[in-house]
């Protein structure tokens, strides 16, 4: 699928704007799901140390016919591995589990303000990138205050901030901050874990375009410039979700979806988690 757009990160690394998330896919199903996704044309996998399925992600990639260098792999630092040396060791373990020499993107999964180690962790990330163990580095679940603090204390702007973002929780203010600072926005739980699929507007737009509600929402993300990686354990939906590059939502349809924002999160608030 070379019709998946790529976004150039501030490190110069290019990331496919669409990928596959593997959070909550049972370990025993992960390799097959990743293989299916790659067969269907996905070239970007989003995993994490805390998902417990990095080994199976690596197996799925090897079982596919797709060469490693054609797949963009993201993993994320576990919350209990913050710290300079610890986050370096944690990536080394991830690479061993996945059977790869590098990842394409390494993220601080949560800022973990109570541990207060994300600045030294970020310095380790800079070193890991300089040494080629990861091609790019970023954060997840950061607010402007944490990003400002990182900017004041370190030399590298995160390539991405991966945040909860979907029609019910559109994060306009944080996105504006990202744009001002050249940080790409990755949207986690892009279809709100299914919570927005029954919305009457989404259903109407789906009917109008002859698409599923999930396809309409994923297309909305793409047109907004968000990077998305919906999760599905189902082959049919894995195939359905990537099939969004041959239709377009009109400006008035985008504007109608913009009105669905009601501040509803499906996941934890980074201000109080973990
Ligand atoms: P999603 O918004 O991707 O929703 C996944 C849910 O929607 C599953 O229940 C899935 O069911 C269902 N689904 C998928 N496709 C369809 C479809 N076409 N029609 C109907 N239902 C569908 O939620 P996630 O929370 O999984 O987010 C995606 C990814 O984001 C994660 O896998 C992970 O990589 C990342 N993430 C990152 C976080 C962070 O803190 N950085 C937090 C949460 C997620 P089924 O599997 O049965 O098809």
Coordinates of C-alpha atoms and ligand atoms in Angstrom, one line a residue:
X1 CA 0.0 0.0 0.0
X2 CA 2.0 2.9 -1.1
X3 CA -1.1 5.2 -0.9
X4 CA -0.6 5.6 2.9
X5 CA 0.7 9.1 3.4
X6 CA 4.0 9.6 5.3
X7 CA 4.7 12.5 7.7
X8 CA 8.2 13.8 8.1
X9 CA 9.1 14.2 11.8
X10 CA 11.4 16.9 13.0
X11 CA 14.2 14.4 13.1
X12 CA 13.8 13.9 9.4
X13 CA 12.5 10.4 9.8
X14 CA 9.3 9.6 7.8
X15 CA 6.4 7.8 9.6
X16 CA 3.4 6.2 7.9
X17 CA 0.4 8.2 8.9
X18 CA -1.6 5.0 9.4
X19 CA -0.6 1.9 11.3
X20 CA -1.7 -1.0 13.6
X21 CA -2.1 -0.8 17.4
X22 CA -1.6 -4.0 19.4
X23 CA -2.8 -2.9 22.9
X24 CA -5.0 -5.6 24.4
X25 CA -4.6 -8.1 21.6
X26 CA -4.1 -11.3 23.5
X27 CA -0.5 -12.5 23.4
X28 CA -1.4 -15.7 21.7
X29 CA -3.2 -13.8 18.9
X30 CA -0.7 -11.0 18.4
X31 CA 1.7 -12.6 15.8
X32 CA -1.2 -13.6 13.6
X33 CA -2.8 -10.2 13.8
X34 CA 0.4 -8.4 12.9
X35 CA 1.0 -10.8 10.0
X36 CA -2.6 -10.1 8.8
X37 CA -2.0 -6.4 9.1
X38 CA 1.2 -6.5 7.1
X39 CA -0.4 -8.7 4.4
X40 CA -3.2 -6.1 4.1
X41 CA -0.6 -3.3 3.6
X42 CA 0.0 -1.9 7.1
X43 CA 3.6 -0.8 7.5
X44 CA 3.6 0.7 11.0
X45 CA 3.1 -1.2 14.3
X46 CA 2.5 0.5 17.6
X47 CA 3.4 -1.6 20.7
X48 CA 4.8 -1.0 24.2
X49 CA 6.7 -2.7 26.9
X50 CA 3.6 -2.6 29.1
X51 CA 1.5 -4.5 26.4
X52 CA 3.5 -7.6 27.0
X53 CA 3.4 -8.6 23.3
X54 CA 6.7 -7.2 21.8
X55 CA 8.0 -10.8 21.3
X56 CA 4.9 -11.7 19.3
X57 CA 5.1 -8.4 17.3
X58 CA 8.6 -9.5 16.2
X59 CA 7.4 -13.0 15.4
X60 CA 4.5 -11.6 13.3
X61 CA 6.8 -9.4 11.3
X62 CA 9.2 -12.3 10.6
X63 CA 6.3 -14.6 9.6
X64 CA 5.2 -12.0 7.0
X65 CA 7.1 -11.5 3.8
X66 CA 7.8 -7.9 4.6
X67 CA 11.4 -7.0 5.2
X68 CA 12.1 -5.4 8.6
X69 CA 13.3 -2.1 7.1
X70 CA 9.9 -1.6 5.5
X71 CA 8.1 -1.7 8.8
X72 CA 7.9 1.3 11.2
X73 CA 8.0 -0.1 14.7
X74 CA 7.2 2.0 17.8
X75 CA 7.6 0.8 21.3
X76 CA 7.2 2.7 24.6
X77 CA 9.0 2.8 27.9
X78 CA 7.2 1.1 30.8
X79 CA 6.2 3.4 33.6
X80 CA 8.4 1.5 36.1
X81 CA 11.5 1.8 33.9
X82 CA 12.0 5.6 34.0
X83 CA 15.6 6.8 34.7
X84 CA 18.7 7.2 32.6
X85 CA 20.3 3.7 32.8
X86 CA 17.0 1.9 33.3
X87 CA 15.4 3.3 30.1
X88 CA 18.4 2.3 28.1
X89 CA 18.4 -1.2 29.5
X90 CA 14.6 -1.4 28.9
X91 CA 15.1 -0.6 25.2
X92 CA 17.8 -3.2 24.9
X93 CA 15.4 -5.8 26.3
X94 CA 12.7 -4.7 23.9
X95 CA 15.0 -5.1 21.0
X96 CA 15.9 -8.6 22.2
X97 CA 12.3 -9.5 22.6
X98 CA 11.4 -8.3 19.1
X99 CA 14.5 -9.7 17.5
X100 CA 15.5 -6.4 15.9
X101 CA 18.5 -4.1 16.1
X102 CA 16.6 -0.9 16.3
X103 CA 13.1 0.6 16.6
X104 CA 11.8 3.4 14.5
X105 CA 10.3 5.3 17.4
X106 CA 10.8 5.0 21.2
X107 CA 8.3 6.9 23.4
X108 CA 8.1 7.7 27.1
X109 CA 4.7 6.1 27.6
X110 CA 3.5 8.3 30.5
X111 CA 5.3 11.3 32.0
X112 CA 5.0 9.8 35.4
X113 CA 5.4 13.2 37.3
X114 CA 5.4 11.6 40.7
X115 CA 8.6 9.7 39.8
X116 CA 9.9 12.9 38.4
X117 CA 12.5 11.2 36.2
X118 CA 11.3 12.1 32.7
X119 CA 14.0 14.7 32.0
X120 CA 16.9 12.2 32.7
X121 CA 14.9 9.6 30.8
X122 CA 14.7 11.9 27.9
X123 CA 18.5 12.5 28.0
X124 CA 18.9 8.7 27.7
X125 CA 16.5 8.8 24.7
X126 CA 18.7 11.4 23.0
X127 CA 21.7 9.1 23.5
X128 CA 19.8 6.0 22.2
X129 CA 18.9 8.0 19.1
X130 CA 22.4 9.2 18.6
X131 CA 23.7 5.6 18.9
X132 CA 21.2 4.3 16.4
X133 CA 19.1 2.1 18.7
X134 CA 16.0 4.1 17.8
X135 CA 15.6 6.2 14.6
X136 CA 13.3 8.8 16.4
X137 CA 12.2 9.6 19.9
X138 CA 9.0 11.0 21.3
X139 CA 6.6 11.1 24.3
X140 CA 3.1 10.1 25.1
X141 CA 0.5 11.6 27.3
X142 CA 2.4 14.8 27.9
X143 CA 0.8 18.1 28.6
X144 CA 2.2 21.5 27.5
X145 CA 3.8 22.0 31.0
X146 CA 5.8 18.8 30.7
X147 CA 6.8 19.6 27.1
X148 CA 7.9 23.1 28.2
X149 CA 10.0 21.6 31.0
X150 CA 11.6 19.1 28.6
X151 CA 12.4 21.9 26.2
X152 CA 14.0 24.0 28.9
X153 CA 16.2 21.1 30.3
X154 CA 17.2 19.2 27.1
X155 CA 18.3 19.8 23.5
X156 CA 15.8 17.7 21.5
X157 CA 12.1 18.4 20.7
X158 CA 10.1 15.2 20.8
X159 CA 9.2 14.0 17.3
X160 CA 5.7 13.1 18.4
X161 CA 3.3 13.3 21.4
X162 CA 1.0 10.3 21.4
X163 CA -2.3 11.3 23.1
X164 CA -5.9 10.2 23.5
X165 CA -7.7 11.9 20.6
X166 CA -11.0 11.0 18.8
X167 CA -14.2 12.8 17.9
X168 CA -15.4 12.9 21.5
X169 CA -12.1 14.3 22.8
X170 CA -10.4 16.4 20.1
X171 CA -7.6 18.0 22.0
X172 CA -7.5 21.2 20.0
X173 CA -5.4 23.2 22.4
X174 CA -2.7 20.5 22.8
X175 CA -2.7 20.1 19.0
X176 CA -2.1 23.8 18.6
X177 CA 0.8 23.5 20.9
X178 CA 2.2 20.6 18.9
X179 CA 1.9 22.6 15.6
X180 CA 3.7 25.6 17.1
X181 CA 6.6 23.3 18.3
X182 CA 6.8 21.0 15.3
X183 CA 5.6 18.0 17.3
X184 CA 3.5 15.4 15.3
X185 CA 0.3 14.3 16.9
X186 CA -0.4 10.6 17.3
X187 CA -4.0 9.8 18.2
X188 CA -4.5 6.9 20.6
X189 CA -7.9 5.2 20.8
X190 CA -8.7 6.8 17.5
X191 CA -12.2 5.3 17.4
X192 CA -12.7 5.8 21.1
X193 CA -12.5 2.0 21.6
X194 CA -15.8 1.8 19.7
X195 CA -17.7 4.4 21.8
X196 CA -18.3 6.8 18.9
X197 CA -19.4 4.2 16.3
X198 CA -23.1 4.5 17.1
X199 CA -23.2 8.2 17.0
X200 CA -26.1 9.3 14.6
X201 CA -23.9 11.8 12.7
X202 CA -21.1 9.2 12.1
X203 CA -23.7 6.6 11.1
X204 CA -25.3 9.1 8.6
X205 CA -21.9 10.0 7.1
X206 CA -21.0 6.3 6.8
X207 CA -24.3 5.6 4.9
X208 CA -23.6 8.7 2.7
X209 CA -20.1 7.5 1.7
X210 CA -20.9 3.8 1.6
X211 CA -18.4 3.2 4.4
X212 CA -18.4 1.9 8.0
X213 CA -18.5 4.3 10.9
X214 CA -14.9 3.3 11.9
X215 CA -13.7 4.2 8.3
X216 CA -15.4 7.6 8.5
X217 CA -13.7 8.4 11.8
X218 CA -10.3 7.1 10.7
X219 CA -10.6 9.2 7.5
X220 CA -11.4 12.3 9.6
X221 CA -8.1 11.7 11.5
X222 CA -6.1 11.4 8.3
X223 CA -7.6 14.6 6.9
X224 CA -6.7 16.4 10.2
X225 CA -3.1 15.2 9.9
X226 CA -3.2 12.9 12.9
X227 CA -1.2 9.7 12.9
X228 CA -3.5 6.8 13.8
X229 CA -3.1 3.1 14.5
X230 CA -6.5 1.5 15.2
X231 CA -6.4 -1.8 17.1
X232 CA -8.4 -4.9 16.0
X233 CA -8.1 -8.5 16.7
X234 CA -10.5 -9.3 13.8
X235 CA -9.1 -9.9 10.3
X236 CA -12.2 -8.4 8.7
X237 CA -11.8 -5.2 10.7
X238 CA -8.0 -5.0 10.2
X239 CA -8.8 -5.0 6.4
X240 CA -11.7 -2.6 6.8
X241 CA -9.7 0.0 8.8
X242 CA -6.9 0.4 6.2
X243 CA -9.4 0.9 3.4
X244 CA -9.8 4.6 3.8
X245 CA -7.5 6.1 1.2
X246 CA -10.0 6.2 -1.7
X247 CA -12.6 8.6 -0.4
X248 CA -12.7 12.0 1.2
X249 CA -14.9 13.8 3.7
X250 CA -16.1 17.3 2.6
X251 CA -15.2 20.4 4.6
X252 CA -18.8 20.7 6.0
X253 CA -18.6 17.0 7.1
X254 CA -15.3 17.6 8.8
X255 CA -16.9 20.7 10.5
X256 CA -19.9 18.6 11.7
X257 CA -17.6 16.0 13.3
X258 CA -15.7 18.8 15.0
X259 CA -18.9 19.6 16.9
X260 CA -19.0 16.1 18.5
X261 CA -16.3 17.0 21.0
X262 CA -17.8 16.7 24.5
X263 CA -14.6 16.2 26.5
X264 CA -15.2 12.5 27.1
X265 CA -12.0 10.5 27.7
X266 CA -12.0 6.7 27.3
X267 CA -8.7 6.3 29.0
X268 CA -6.9 7.7 32.1
X269 CA -6.1 11.4 32.6
X270 CA -2.3 11.9 32.4
X271 CA -2.6 14.5 35.2
X272 CA -3.5 11.8 37.7
X273 CA -2.1 8.7 36.1
X274 CA -0.2 6.6 36.9
Ligands
LIG1 P1 -9.2 1.9 19.3 O1 -9.9 3.2 19.2 O2 -8.3 1.5 18.2 O3 -10.4 0.8 19.3 C1 -10.2 -0.6 19.4 C2 -11.6 -1.2 19.6 O4 -12.4 -1.0 18.5 C3 -11.5 -2.7 19.8 O5 -12.5 -3.1 20.7 C4 -11.9 -3.2 18.4 O6 -12.5 -4.5 18.5 C5 -12.8 -2.2 17.9 N1 -12.7 -2.0 16.5 C6 -11.6 -1.9 15.7 N2 -11.9 -1.7 14.4 C7 -13.3 -1.7 14.3 C8 -14.2 -1.6 13.3 N3 -13.8 -1.4 12.0 N4 -15.5 -1.6 13.6 C9 -16.0 -1.8 14.8 N5 -15.1 -1.9 15.9 C10 -13.8 -1.9 15.6 O7 -8.6 1.7 20.7 P2 -7.2 1.4 21.3 O8 -7.3 1.8 22.7 O9 -6.8 0.0 21.0 O10 -6.2 2.4 20.6 C11 -5.4 2.0 19.4 C12 -4.0 1.9 19.8 O11 -3.5 3.1 20.4 C13 -3.6 0.8 20.8 O12 -3.7 -0.5 20.3 C14 -2.2 1.3 21.2 O13 -1.3 0.9 20.2 C15 -2.4 2.8 21.3 N6 -2.7 3.3 22.6 C16 -1.8 4.0 23.3 C17 -2.0 4.5 24.6 C18 -1.0 5.3 25.2 O14 -1.1 5.6 26.4 N7 0.0 5.8 24.5 C19 -3.3 4.2 25.3 C20 -4.2 3.4 24.5 C21 -4.0 3.0 23.2 P3 -11.9 -5.8 17.8 O15 -10.5 -6.0 18.3 O16 -12.8 -6.9 18.4 O17 -12.0 -5.6 16.3

